[in-house]
């Protein structure tokens, strides 16, 4: 149950735009939290005009969320209203959303993947039987007054081989139902283990083999660059003569022109299609649709009361969670962490933020960062046993990266930090080791810039949330990462620390804490001063002028 907005939040109610039909239950849920506009007839151009000012966009498969629409949504509309933060897809397929652009812009994309699995699988079976028994054609002919039995002779599915391409949620459900019909099932899915297939009582084979063994081929993969036209002329050639093909997944998986040719040549005995490369199908596709051997439905796989209600409620809850910065289970482009784990991870996220900001302020301003190496040592590096975070370090790494990049780039968040790092040519690595000295857990960032040696900052947590910076490059320190900090590197000689403190005192700047770390007596050393206010450029210059000081940096954490 999502909490209702409190009085202060009500003043700045979030705005949600819904552009495809979703069940009223979902709209009602969204309205408990946000101002909701439902606009079902917008053209792409109109949506581009309308989107600015909305915090969330909720769609099904009808709305194409293009780069232009996302860019328009991420702009300020000048009325102090929100920018687009989340795109909610009330269903599973996100091929109608430019997820790459959304990620770059820091917009979360979230779907409701499991809500319509059963409905889609049942529809597949309905299409399989409709196709094998020619029910749609018989229905039309009888209703037009023709009693014709010979023409509608069908085939049994019992004992036939069903080739499943894509053994995910829907594919697996179809397997269970098809086995109930007495079918023998073979499947191809390069990302699924034989163990999983074994649980379903079937064997996995390679793509070509499945195509060549099957009497019925049913597609259940997402539409991606890799799966686009995965079944075309070449694949039809590999199939048995008289094969029947079912597609209740995505138009675009089958090359429709090749399918039409294969049906016309008699190679394919029939096809059942719920989805099309263009929806509604273009006039060019009509010839395929009108073939007697083809059974069609207008993308009805998920069109049941049950699936629509579940998808609308799921997506409303996820969109609300996203807008409330709560964990979102089905975010496509963001790491999900269980709410119970979040409690244990939160203090590390605060430490991560400090370490990221500190690293950013220590490197030379104009030098390009080439590497961002994160290391987890001790309990946190050994799977987090004592930390309660169960090895979930990726979110902590992203938090460091986000804070680091935010120092230089606007609009970086948990969604786009990794993408922005990649785009700007920063190589991000994560290493873990159980061994450690002195601390139970240690997190460090080592940055490599084009013009400077590597810089390392490391921090730890004492107790439940006492944050400490414990290493700066090779030096051990014990500084609290808060407010303004002056970090001076110097040669460990007399008359350095005193003059620095005097300059600060003369400038009216109170020193709240001080730490010195050194390699060895007389060697290089570092001094970390927590000061109660900012330090002017003049004072910084004066400190830089103290003999044996190499470098001074003022950082704000
Ligand atoms: P899913 O992600 O659970 O399963 C997809 C499976 O495809 C995964 O197991 C994946 O490993 C596999 N896969 C990916 N690339 C592959 C490839 N090149 N070859 C073989 N397998 C590959 O998704 P799902 O919920 O089962 O949905 C399956 C499809 O059905 C999606 O395209 C979805 O959009 C569509 N769908 C359509 C309707 C409808 O209304 N017609 C309803 C629900 C789902
Ligand atoms: C989906 O991807 O969930 C399906 O296409 C169902 C739909 O949204 O109509």
Coordinates of C-alpha atoms and ligand atoms in Angstrom, one line a residue:
X1 CA 0.0 0.0 0.0
X2 CA 1.5 3.3 -1.0
X3 CA 1.3 6.2 1.6
X4 CA -0.9 9.1 0.5
X5 CA 0.9 12.4 0.0
X6 CA 1.2 14.5 3.1
X7 CA -0.1 18.1 3.2
X8 CA 3.2 19.7 2.1
X9 CA 3.6 17.2 -0.7
X10 CA 0.0 17.9 -1.9
X11 CA 1.1 21.4 -2.8
X12 CA 3.4 20.1 -5.4
X13 CA 1.4 17.1 -6.5
X14 CA 3.2 15.0 -9.1
X15 CA 1.7 14.9 -12.6
X16 CA 1.1 11.7 -14.6
X17 CA 0.0 11.5 -18.2
X18 CA -1.7 8.3 -19.4
X19 CA -1.8 7.9 -23.2
X20 CA -3.0 4.3 -23.7
X21 CA -6.1 2.7 -22.3
X22 CA -5.3 1.1 -18.9
X23 CA -7.8 -0.3 -16.4
X24 CA -9.7 2.1 -14.2
X25 CA -8.2 0.5 -11.1
X26 CA -4.8 1.7 -12.1
X27 CA -5.9 5.2 -12.8
X28 CA -7.7 5.3 -9.4
X29 CA -4.5 4.2 -7.7
X30 CA -2.5 6.9 -9.5
X31 CA -5.0 9.5 -8.6
X32 CA -4.6 8.8 -4.9
X33 CA -1.1 10.1 -5.3
X34 CA -0.9 12.3 -8.3
X35 CA -2.8 14.6 -10.7
X36 CA -3.6 12.3 -13.6
X37 CA -4.5 13.3 -17.2
X38 CA -5.7 10.6 -19.5
X39 CA -5.2 11.5 -23.2
X40 CA -5.8 8.5 -25.5
X41 CA -5.9 10.1 -28.9
X42 CA -2.6 12.0 -29.0
X43 CA -0.5 11.9 -32.1
X44 CA 3.3 11.6 -31.7
X45 CA 3.6 15.3 -32.4
X46 CA 0.9 16.2 -29.9
X47 CA 2.5 14.1 -27.2
X48 CA 5.8 15.8 -27.9
X49 CA 4.0 19.1 -27.2
X50 CA 2.2 17.9 -24.2
X51 CA 4.8 15.9 -22.3
X52 CA 6.8 18.7 -20.7
X53 CA 5.7 19.3 -17.1
X54 CA 4.7 15.7 -16.4
X55 CA 6.7 13.6 -13.9
X56 CA 5.5 10.3 -15.3
X57 CA 4.1 8.8 -18.6
X58 CA 2.0 5.7 -18.5
X59 CA 1.5 3.7 -21.7
X60 CA 0.7 0.3 -23.2
X61 CA 1.9 -0.8 -26.6
X62 CA 0.1 1.9 -28.6
X63 CA 2.2 4.9 -27.7
X64 CA 5.7 5.1 -29.3
X65 CA 8.0 6.8 -26.8
X66 CA 10.6 8.1 -29.2
X67 CA 13.8 10.0 -28.6
X68 CA 12.1 13.3 -29.4
X69 CA 9.3 12.7 -26.9
X70 CA 11.8 11.8 -24.2
X71 CA 13.9 14.8 -24.9
X72 CA 10.8 17.0 -24.8
X73 CA 9.8 15.5 -21.5
X74 CA 13.2 16.1 -19.9
X75 CA 13.1 19.8 -20.6
X76 CA 11.9 22.4 -18.1
X77 CA 8.5 23.7 -19.2
X78 CA 9.1 27.0 -17.5
X79 CA 6.1 26.6 -15.1
X80 CA 8.1 25.1 -12.2
X81 CA 6.5 21.7 -13.0
X82 CA 8.3 18.4 -13.0
X83 CA 10.5 16.9 -15.7
X84 CA 9.8 13.4 -16.8
X85 CA 11.3 10.9 -14.3
X86 CA 9.6 7.6 -15.1
X87 CA 7.9 5.9 -18.0
X88 CA 5.6 3.1 -16.9
X89 CA 4.6 0.4 -19.4
X90 CA 1.5 -1.5 -18.3
X91 CA 2.6 -4.7 -19.9
X92 CA 5.9 -6.5 -20.6
X93 CA 7.3 -5.4 -24.0
X94 CA 9.3 -2.2 -24.0
X95 CA 10.2 -2.2 -27.7
X96 CA 8.0 0.9 -28.2
X97 CA 10.2 2.9 -25.8
X98 CA 13.6 4.3 -26.7
X99 CA 15.1 2.9 -23.5
X100 CA 18.6 4.0 -24.4
X101 CA 17.6 7.7 -24.6
X102 CA 15.5 7.4 -21.5
X103 CA 18.5 5.9 -19.6
X104 CA 20.8 8.7 -20.9
X105 CA 18.3 11.3 -19.7
X106 CA 18.1 9.6 -16.3
X107 CA 14.5 8.5 -16.8
X108 CA 13.5 5.2 -15.3
X109 CA 11.6 2.8 -17.5
X110 CA 9.4 0.3 -15.6
X111 CA 7.1 -2.4 -16.8
X112 CA 4.6 -4.9 -15.4
X113 CA 6.2 -8.1 -16.8
X114 CA 4.2 -10.8 -15.1
X115 CA 0.7 -9.4 -15.1
X116 CA -0.3 -10.7 -18.5
X117 CA 1.8 -13.9 -18.8
X118 CA -1.2 -16.3 -18.3
X119 CA -3.4 -14.4 -20.7
X120 CA -0.8 -14.3 -23.4
X121 CA -0.1 -18.0 -23.0
X122 CA -3.9 -18.8 -23.1
X123 CA -4.2 -16.7 -26.2
X124 CA -1.3 -18.6 -27.8
X125 CA -3.1 -21.9 -27.1
X126 CA -6.3 -20.4 -28.5
X127 CA -4.5 -19.3 -31.6
X128 CA -2.8 -22.7 -31.9
X129 CA -6.2 -24.5 -31.8
X130 CA -8.0 -21.9 -33.9
X131 CA -5.3 -22.4 -36.5
X132 CA -5.2 -26.2 -36.4
X133 CA -9.1 -26.5 -36.5
X134 CA -9.7 -23.5 -38.8
X135 CA -12.2 -22.2 -36.4
X136 CA -12.2 -18.5 -37.5
X137 CA -12.8 -19.4 -41.2
X138 CA -15.5 -21.9 -40.3
X139 CA -17.2 -19.3 -38.0
X140 CA -17.3 -16.7 -40.7
X141 CA -18.5 -19.1 -43.4
X142 CA -21.3 -20.6 -41.2
X143 CA -22.4 -17.1 -40.1
X144 CA -22.7 -16.1 -43.8
X145 CA -25.1 -19.1 -44.2
X146 CA -22.7 -21.7 -45.7
X147 CA -22.7 -25.2 -44.2
X148 CA -19.3 -26.4 -45.3
X149 CA -17.6 -29.2 -43.5
X150 CA -15.0 -30.6 -45.9
X151 CA -13.3 -27.3 -46.5
X152 CA -12.6 -26.8 -42.8
X153 CA -10.9 -30.1 -42.2
X154 CA -8.2 -29.6 -39.5
X155 CA -5.3 -31.4 -37.9
X156 CA -4.9 -32.7 -34.3
X157 CA -2.3 -31.2 -32.1
X158 CA -2.0 -34.3 -29.9
X159 CA 1.3 -36.0 -30.5
X160 CA 2.6 -33.1 -32.7
X161 CA 5.9 -31.3 -32.0
X162 CA 5.6 -27.8 -30.8
X163 CA 8.8 -25.7 -31.2
X164 CA 9.0 -22.9 -28.7
X165 CA 11.4 -20.0 -29.4
X166 CA 12.0 -18.1 -26.2
X167 CA 11.4 -20.0 -23.0
X168 CA 10.7 -17.1 -20.7
X169 CA 7.5 -16.4 -18.7
X170 CA 5.0 -16.8 -21.6
X171 CA 7.0 -19.5 -23.4
X172 CA 7.1 -21.6 -20.2
X173 CA 3.4 -21.3 -19.6
X174 CA 2.7 -22.3 -23.2
X175 CA 4.9 -25.4 -22.6
X176 CA 2.8 -26.5 -19.6
X177 CA -0.5 -26.0 -21.5
X178 CA 0.7 -27.7 -24.7
X179 CA 1.9 -30.7 -22.7
X180 CA -1.6 -30.9 -21.3
X181 CA -2.8 -31.2 -24.9
X182 CA -0.5 -34.1 -25.6
X183 CA 2.0 -32.2 -27.6
X184 CA 5.8 -32.9 -27.6
X185 CA 7.7 -29.8 -26.9
X186 CA 11.2 -28.7 -27.9
X187 CA 12.5 -25.3 -27.2
X188 CA 15.3 -22.9 -28.1
X189 CA 16.5 -20.1 -25.8
X190 CA 20.2 -19.3 -25.5
X191 CA 19.7 -17.7 -22.2
X192 CA 17.9 -20.5 -20.3
X193 CA 19.6 -23.4 -18.7
X194 CA 18.9 -27.0 -19.4
X195 CA 17.9 -27.4 -15.7
X196 CA 15.1 -24.9 -16.2
X197 CA 14.0 -26.7 -19.3
X198 CA 14.2 -30.0 -17.4
X199 CA 11.9 -28.6 -14.7
X200 CA 9.4 -28.1 -17.5
X201 CA 10.0 -31.6 -18.7
X202 CA 11.4 -30.6 -22.1
X203 CA 14.8 -30.5 -23.7
X204 CA 16.5 -27.5 -25.2
X205 CA 17.8 -27.7 -28.8
X206 CA 19.5 -25.2 -31.1
X207 CA 17.5 -22.9 -33.2
X208 CA 17.8 -24.8 -36.5
X209 CA 17.0 -28.1 -34.9
X210 CA 13.8 -26.7 -33.3
X211 CA 12.7 -25.3 -36.6
X212 CA 13.4 -28.5 -38.4
X213 CA 11.6 -30.7 -35.8
X214 CA 8.5 -28.7 -35.2
X215 CA 5.0 -29.2 -36.6
X216 CA 4.0 -25.9 -34.9
X217 CA 6.5 -23.1 -34.2
X218 CA 5.5 -20.6 -31.6
X219 CA 7.6 -17.4 -30.9
X220 CA 8.0 -15.9 -27.4
X221 CA 11.1 -13.7 -27.5
X222 CA 11.2 -10.0 -27.0
X223 CA 11.8 -7.8 -30.1
X224 CA 15.3 -6.6 -30.1
X225 CA 17.9 -5.8 -32.8
X226 CA 19.0 -9.4 -32.5
X227 CA 15.5 -11.0 -32.8
X228 CA 14.2 -8.7 -35.6
X229 CA 13.2 -10.9 -38.5
X230 CA 14.7 -13.9 -36.7
X231 CA 12.3 -16.0 -38.8
X232 CA 12.6 -15.2 -42.5
X233 CA 12.9 -17.0 -45.9
X234 CA 16.0 -19.0 -44.8
X235 CA 14.3 -20.2 -41.6
X236 CA 11.1 -21.2 -43.4
X237 CA 13.3 -23.3 -45.7
X238 CA 14.6 -25.2 -42.6
X239 CA 11.1 -26.0 -41.4
X240 CA 9.0 -29.1 -42.2
X241 CA 6.6 -28.9 -45.2
X242 CA 3.2 -28.0 -43.8
X243 CA 4.5 -26.4 -40.7
X244 CA 2.2 -23.9 -38.8
X245 CA 3.6 -20.8 -37.2
X246 CA 2.2 -18.8 -34.3
X247 CA 3.3 -15.4 -33.2
X248 CA 1.7 -13.9 -30.1
X249 CA 4.9 -12.1 -29.1
X250 CA 6.0 -9.2 -31.3
X251 CA 5.5 -8.2 -34.9
X252 CA 8.9 -7.8 -36.4
X253 CA 10.1 -11.2 -35.2
X254 CA 8.8 -12.7 -38.4
X255 CA 9.6 -11.3 -41.8
X256 CA 6.0 -10.9 -43.0
X257 CA 6.8 -10.8 -46.7
X258 CA 8.7 -14.1 -46.3
X259 CA 5.8 -15.6 -44.4
X260 CA 3.4 -14.6 -47.1
X261 CA 5.6 -16.2 -49.8
X262 CA 6.1 -19.4 -47.7
X263 CA 2.3 -19.7 -47.3
X264 CA 1.6 -19.1 -50.9
X265 CA 4.2 -21.7 -51.9
X266 CA 2.6 -24.2 -49.6
X267 CA 5.7 -24.6 -47.4
X268 CA 3.8 -23.2 -44.5
X269 CA 0.3 -24.5 -44.0
X270 CA -0.9 -21.7 -41.9
X271 CA 0.0 -18.9 -39.4
X272 CA -1.7 -17.4 -36.4
X273 CA -0.7 -13.8 -35.7
X274 CA -1.7 -11.6 -32.8
X275 CA 1.1 -9.0 -33.5
X276 CA 2.3 -7.2 -36.6
X277 CA 5.3 -5.3 -37.6
X278 CA 3.1 -2.2 -38.0
X279 CA 0.1 -1.9 -35.7
X280 CA -2.6 -1.5 -37.0
X281 CA -1.2 -3.3 -40.0
X282 CA -0.3 -1.2 -43.0
X283 CA -2.1 -1.7 -46.4
X284 CA 1.0 -3.6 -47.6
X285 CA 0.3 -6.3 -44.9
X286 CA -3.3 -6.8 -45.9
X287 CA -2.4 -9.4 -48.5
X288 CA -0.9 -11.6 -45.7
X289 CA -3.8 -10.9 -43.4
X290 CA -6.4 -11.9 -46.0
X291 CA -4.8 -15.2 -46.9
X292 CA -7.2 -18.0 -45.9
X293 CA -4.5 -19.8 -44.1
X294 CA -3.9 -16.9 -41.8
X295 CA -5.7 -16.4 -38.5
X296 CA -5.4 -13.0 -36.9
X297 CA -6.3 -11.0 -33.8
X298 CA -5.5 -7.3 -33.2
X299 CA -2.9 -7.7 -30.4
X300 CA -5.3 -9.3 -27.9
X301 CA -2.8 -11.5 -26.0
X302 CA -3.1 -9.5 -22.9
X303 CA -6.7 -8.3 -23.4
X304 CA -8.4 -10.0 -20.5
X305 CA -10.1 -8.4 -17.6
X306 CA -7.7 -10.1 -15.2
X307 CA -4.5 -9.2 -17.1
X308 CA -5.5 -5.6 -17.7
X309 CA -6.5 -5.0 -14.0
X310 CA -3.2 -6.6 -12.8
X311 CA -1.0 -4.7 -15.3
X312 CA -2.7 -1.3 -14.5
X313 CA -2.4 -1.8 -10.7
X314 CA 1.2 -3.1 -10.9
X315 CA 2.3 -0.2 -13.1
X316 CA 0.5 2.4 -10.9
X317 CA 2.3 1.0 -7.8
X318 CA 5.6 1.0 -9.5
X319 CA 5.3 4.5 -10.9
X320 CA 4.3 5.8 -7.5
X321 CA 7.3 4.0 -5.9
X322 CA 9.6 5.5 -8.5
X323 CA 8.2 9.0 -7.9
X324 CA 8.6 8.5 -4.2
X325 CA 12.2 7.3 -4.6
X326 CA 11.3 3.9 -3.3
X327 CA 12.8 0.7 -4.7
X328 CA 11.2 -0.2 -8.0
X329 CA 11.1 -4.0 -8.6
X330 CA 10.6 -3.9 -12.3
X331 CA 12.8 -1.0 -13.4
X332 CA 14.3 -1.9 -16.8
X333 CA 17.2 0.5 -16.5
X334 CA 18.0 0.6 -12.8
X335 CA 19.3 -1.8 -10.1
X336 CA 16.6 -3.1 -7.8
X337 CA 17.4 -3.8 -4.1
X338 CA 14.8 -5.4 -1.8
X339 CA 13.4 -2.9 0.7
X340 CA 14.6 -5.0 3.7
X341 CA 18.2 -4.8 2.3
X342 CA 17.9 -1.1 1.7
X343 CA 18.1 -0.4 5.4
X344 CA 21.5 -2.0 5.6
X345 CA 22.8 -0.4 2.3
X346 CA 21.7 3.1 3.1
X347 CA 24.6 4.1 5.3
X348 CA 27.0 2.8 2.6
X349 CA 25.2 4.9 0.1
X350 CA 25.8 8.0 2.2
X351 CA 29.5 7.0 2.5
X352 CA 29.6 6.3 -1.3
X353 CA 28.2 9.8 -1.9
X354 CA 30.9 11.4 0.2
X355 CA 33.7 9.3 -1.4
X356 CA 32.4 10.1 -4.9
X357 CA 32.3 13.9 -4.2
X358 CA 35.7 13.8 -2.5
X359 CA 37.3 12.0 -5.4
X360 CA 35.8 14.5 -7.8
X361 CA 37.2 17.5 -5.9
X362 CA 40.7 16.0 -5.6
X363 CA 41.4 15.5 -9.3
X364 CA 42.6 18.3 -11.5
X365 CA 39.6 20.2 -12.9
X366 CA 40.4 20.1 -16.5
X367 CA 41.8 16.6 -16.8
X368 CA 39.7 13.8 -18.3
X369 CA 39.1 10.9 -16.0
X370 CA 40.1 7.6 -17.6
X371 CA 39.5 5.1 -14.9
X372 CA 37.2 4.9 -11.8
X373 CA 38.2 1.8 -9.8
X374 CA 36.1 0.9 -6.9
X375 CA 37.3 -1.6 -4.4
X376 CA 35.5 -3.4 -1.5
X377 CA 37.7 -4.9 1.2
X378 CA 36.9 -7.0 4.2
X379 CA 33.4 -8.1 5.1
X380 CA 31.8 -6.0 2.3
X381 CA 34.3 -7.5 -0.2
X382 CA 33.5 -11.0 1.0
X383 CA 29.8 -10.9 0.1
X384 CA 28.8 -8.5 2.8
X385 CA 28.2 -11.2 5.5
X386 CA 28.7 -8.9 8.5
X387 CA 27.3 -5.9 6.7
X388 CA 23.8 -7.2 6.0
X389 CA 24.0 -6.1 2.4
X390 CA 24.4 -9.6 0.9
X391 CA 26.9 -8.7 -1.8
X392 CA 24.8 -5.9 -3.3
X393 CA 27.7 -3.6 -4.0
X394 CA 26.6 -2.5 -7.5
X395 CA 24.2 0.1 -6.2
X396 CA 27.0 1.4 -3.9
X397 CA 29.3 1.6 -7.0
X398 CA 26.6 3.5 -8.9
X399 CA 26.1 5.8 -6.0
X400 CA 29.8 6.7 -6.0
X401 CA 29.8 7.2 -9.7
X402 CA 26.7 9.4 -9.6
X403 CA 28.2 11.7 -7.0
X404 CA 31.5 11.8 -8.8
X405 CA 30.0 12.6 -12.1
X406 CA 27.5 15.1 -10.7
X407 CA 30.4 17.3 -9.7
X408 CA 31.0 17.9 -13.4
X409 CA 27.8 17.1 -15.2
X410 CA 24.2 18.1 -14.6
X411 CA 21.4 15.6 -14.4
X412 CA 23.3 12.5 -13.4
X413 CA 21.3 10.0 -11.3
X414 CA 21.1 6.4 -10.4
X415 CA 19.6 5.5 -13.7
X416 CA 22.1 7.1 -16.1
X417 CA 25.4 7.2 -14.1
X418 CA 26.9 4.1 -15.7
X419 CA 25.7 5.1 -19.2
X420 CA 27.2 8.6 -18.8
X421 CA 30.5 7.2 -17.5
X422 CA 30.7 4.9 -20.6
X423 CA 29.8 7.8 -22.9
X424 CA 32.5 10.0 -21.4
X425 CA 35.1 7.2 -21.8
X426 CA 35.5 6.4 -18.1
X427 CA 36.3 2.8 -17.4
X428 CA 34.5 1.7 -14.3
X429 CA 35.7 -1.4 -12.5
X430 CA 34.7 -3.1 -9.2
X431 CA 37.0 -5.4 -7.3
X432 CA 36.4 -7.3 -4.0
X433 CA 38.7 -8.9 -1.5
X434 CA 38.1 -10.4 1.8
X435 CA 41.5 -9.5 3.2
X436 CA 41.9 -6.2 5.1
X437 CA 43.9 -4.6 7.9
X438 CA 42.4 -2.6 10.8
X439 CA 38.8 -2.2 9.6
X440 CA 36.0 -4.6 9.2
X441 CA 35.0 -3.1 5.8
X442 CA 36.7 -0.6 3.6
X443 CA 35.5 1.1 0.4
X444 CA 37.8 2.9 -1.9
X445 CA 37.8 4.8 -5.2
X446 CA 41.0 5.2 -7.3
X447 CA 40.7 7.6 -10.1
X448 CA 43.1 7.9 -13.0
X449 CA 43.1 11.1 -14.9
X450 CA 44.9 11.9 -18.1
X451 CA 47.3 14.4 -16.5
X452 CA 47.8 13.1 -13.0
X453 CA 48.9 10.1 -11.0
X454 CA 46.2 8.0 -9.5
X455 CA 44.3 9.4 -6.5
X456 CA 42.7 7.1 -3.9
X457 CA 40.2 7.9 -1.3
X458 CA 38.9 5.3 1.1
X459 CA 36.3 5.3 3.8
X460 CA 34.6 3.1 6.3
X461 CA 31.6 3.0 8.7
X462 CA 32.0 2.7 12.4
X463 CA 29.1 1.4 14.3
X464 CA 25.8 2.0 12.5
X465 CA 26.6 5.0 10.5
X466 CA 29.7 6.9 11.8
X467 CA 31.4 7.7 8.4
X468 CA 35.1 8.1 8.2
X469 CA 37.6 8.9 5.5
X470 CA 40.5 6.7 6.5
X471 CA 42.9 6.8 3.6
X472 CA 43.9 9.6 1.2
X473 CA 46.3 8.2 -1.4
X474 CA 48.9 6.3 0.6
X475 CA 48.2 8.1 3.9
X476 CA 46.2 6.9 6.8
X477 CA 43.8 9.5 8.2
X478 CA 40.7 9.5 10.3
X479 CA 38.5 12.4 9.2
X480 CA 34.8 13.0 9.3
X481 CA 33.6 13.6 5.8
X482 CA 31.3 16.6 6.4
X483 CA 31.2 20.3 5.6
X484 CA 34.3 22.1 4.4
X485 CA 37.6 20.2 4.5
X486 CA 41.0 21.5 3.7
X487 CA 43.4 18.9 2.4
X488 CA 47.1 19.9 2.3
X489 CA 49.9 17.7 1.2
X490 CA 53.3 18.8 2.5
X491 CA 56.8 17.7 3.4
X492 CA 56.8 16.4 7.0
X493 CA 59.0 19.2 8.5
X494 CA 58.5 21.6 11.4
X495 CA 56.7 24.9 10.8
X496 CA 54.1 23.8 8.4
X497 CA 51.1 22.8 10.6
X498 CA 51.5 25.9 12.9
X499 CA 51.6 28.5 10.1
X500 CA 48.6 26.9 8.3
X501 CA 46.5 27.0 11.6
X502 CA 47.6 30.6 12.2
X503 CA 46.6 31.7 8.7
X504 CA 43.2 30.1 9.1
X505 CA 42.8 31.7 12.6
X506 CA 43.8 35.1 11.3
X507 CA 41.2 34.7 8.6
X508 CA 38.6 34.1 11.2
X509 CA 38.1 30.5 10.2
X510 CA 37.5 28.0 13.0
X511 CA 39.2 24.6 12.8
X512 CA 36.8 21.9 14.0
X513 CA 39.1 18.9 13.6
X514 CA 42.5 18.1 12.3
X515 CA 44.3 14.9 11.2
X516 CA 47.8 14.3 9.9
X517 CA 49.0 11.3 8.1
X518 CA 52.5 10.6 7.0
X519 CA 54.6 8.0 5.1
X520 CA 57.5 8.3 7.5
X521 CA 59.1 11.0 9.7
X522 CA 60.4 13.6 7.3
X523 CA 58.6 12.2 4.3
X524 CA 55.5 13.2 2.4
X525 CA 52.5 14.0 4.6
X526 CA 48.9 15.0 4.4
X527 CA 46.9 17.2 6.7
X528 CA 43.1 17.2 6.7
X529 CA 41.3 20.1 8.5
X530 CA 37.6 20.2 9.0
X531 CA 36.8 23.9 9.0
X532 CA 33.6 25.7 10.0
X533 CA 33.2 27.7 6.8
X534 CA 34.5 28.3 3.3
X535 CA 38.0 29.5 2.8
X536 CA 38.6 32.5 0.5
X537 CA 40.9 32.3 -2.5
X538 CA 43.3 34.8 -0.8
X539 CA 43.7 32.6 2.3
X540 CA 44.1 29.5 0.1
X541 CA 47.0 31.3 -1.8
X542 CA 48.5 32.3 1.6
X543 CA 48.5 28.7 2.7
X544 CA 49.9 27.5 -0.6
X545 CA 52.8 29.9 0.1
X546 CA 53.8 28.2 3.3
X547 CA 57.2 26.6 2.9
X548 CA 57.1 22.8 2.3
X549 CA 53.4 22.8 1.3
X550 CA 53.0 21.0 -2.1
X551 CA 49.3 21.3 -2.6
X552 CA 46.1 22.6 -0.9
X553 CA 42.5 21.7 -1.9
X554 CA 39.3 22.9 -0.3
X555 CA 36.6 20.3 -0.6
X556 CA 32.9 20.4 0.4
X557 CA 31.2 17.2 1.4
Ligands
LIG1 P1 10.4 -13.0 -21.1 O1 11.4 -11.9 -21.0 O2 10.0 -13.6 -19.8 O3 10.9 -14.2 -22.1 C1 11.5 -13.9 -23.3 C2 12.5 -15.0 -23.5 O4 13.1 -14.9 -24.7 C3 13.7 -15.1 -22.5 O5 13.7 -16.3 -21.8 C4 14.9 -14.8 -23.3 O6 16.0 -15.5 -22.8 C5 14.4 -15.3 -24.7 N1 15.2 -14.8 -25.8 C6 15.8 -13.6 -25.9 N2 16.4 -13.5 -27.1 C7 16.2 -14.7 -27.7 C8 16.7 -15.3 -28.9 N3 17.4 -14.6 -29.8 N4 16.3 -16.5 -29.2 C9 15.6 -17.3 -28.3 N5 15.2 -16.8 -27.2 C10 15.5 -15.6 -26.8 O7 9.2 -12.3 -21.8 P2 7.7 -12.8 -21.8 O8 7.0 -12.2 -20.7 O9 7.7 -14.3 -21.8 O10 7.1 -12.3 -23.2 C11 7.5 -12.9 -24.4 C12 7.1 -12.1 -25.5 O11 5.7 -12.0 -25.6 C13 7.6 -10.6 -25.5 O12 7.9 -10.2 -26.8 C14 6.4 -9.9 -25.0 O13 6.4 -8.5 -25.4 C15 5.3 -10.6 -25.7 N6 4.0 -10.5 -25.1 C16 2.9 -10.2 -26.0 C17 1.7 -10.1 -25.5 C18 0.5 -9.9 -26.4 O14 -0.4 -9.1 -26.0 N7 0.5 -10.4 -27.6 C19 1.4 -10.3 -24.1 C20 2.5 -10.6 -23.3 C21 3.8 -10.7 -23.8
LIG2 C1 2.8 -6.7 -23.6 O1 4.0 -6.4 -24.1 O2 2.6 -6.7 -22.4 C2 1.7 -6.9 -24.5 O3 2.0 -6.4 -25.8 C3 0.4 -6.6 -24.0 C4 -0.1 -5.2 -24.2 O4 0.4 -4.2 -23.6 O5 -1.1 -5.1 -24.9

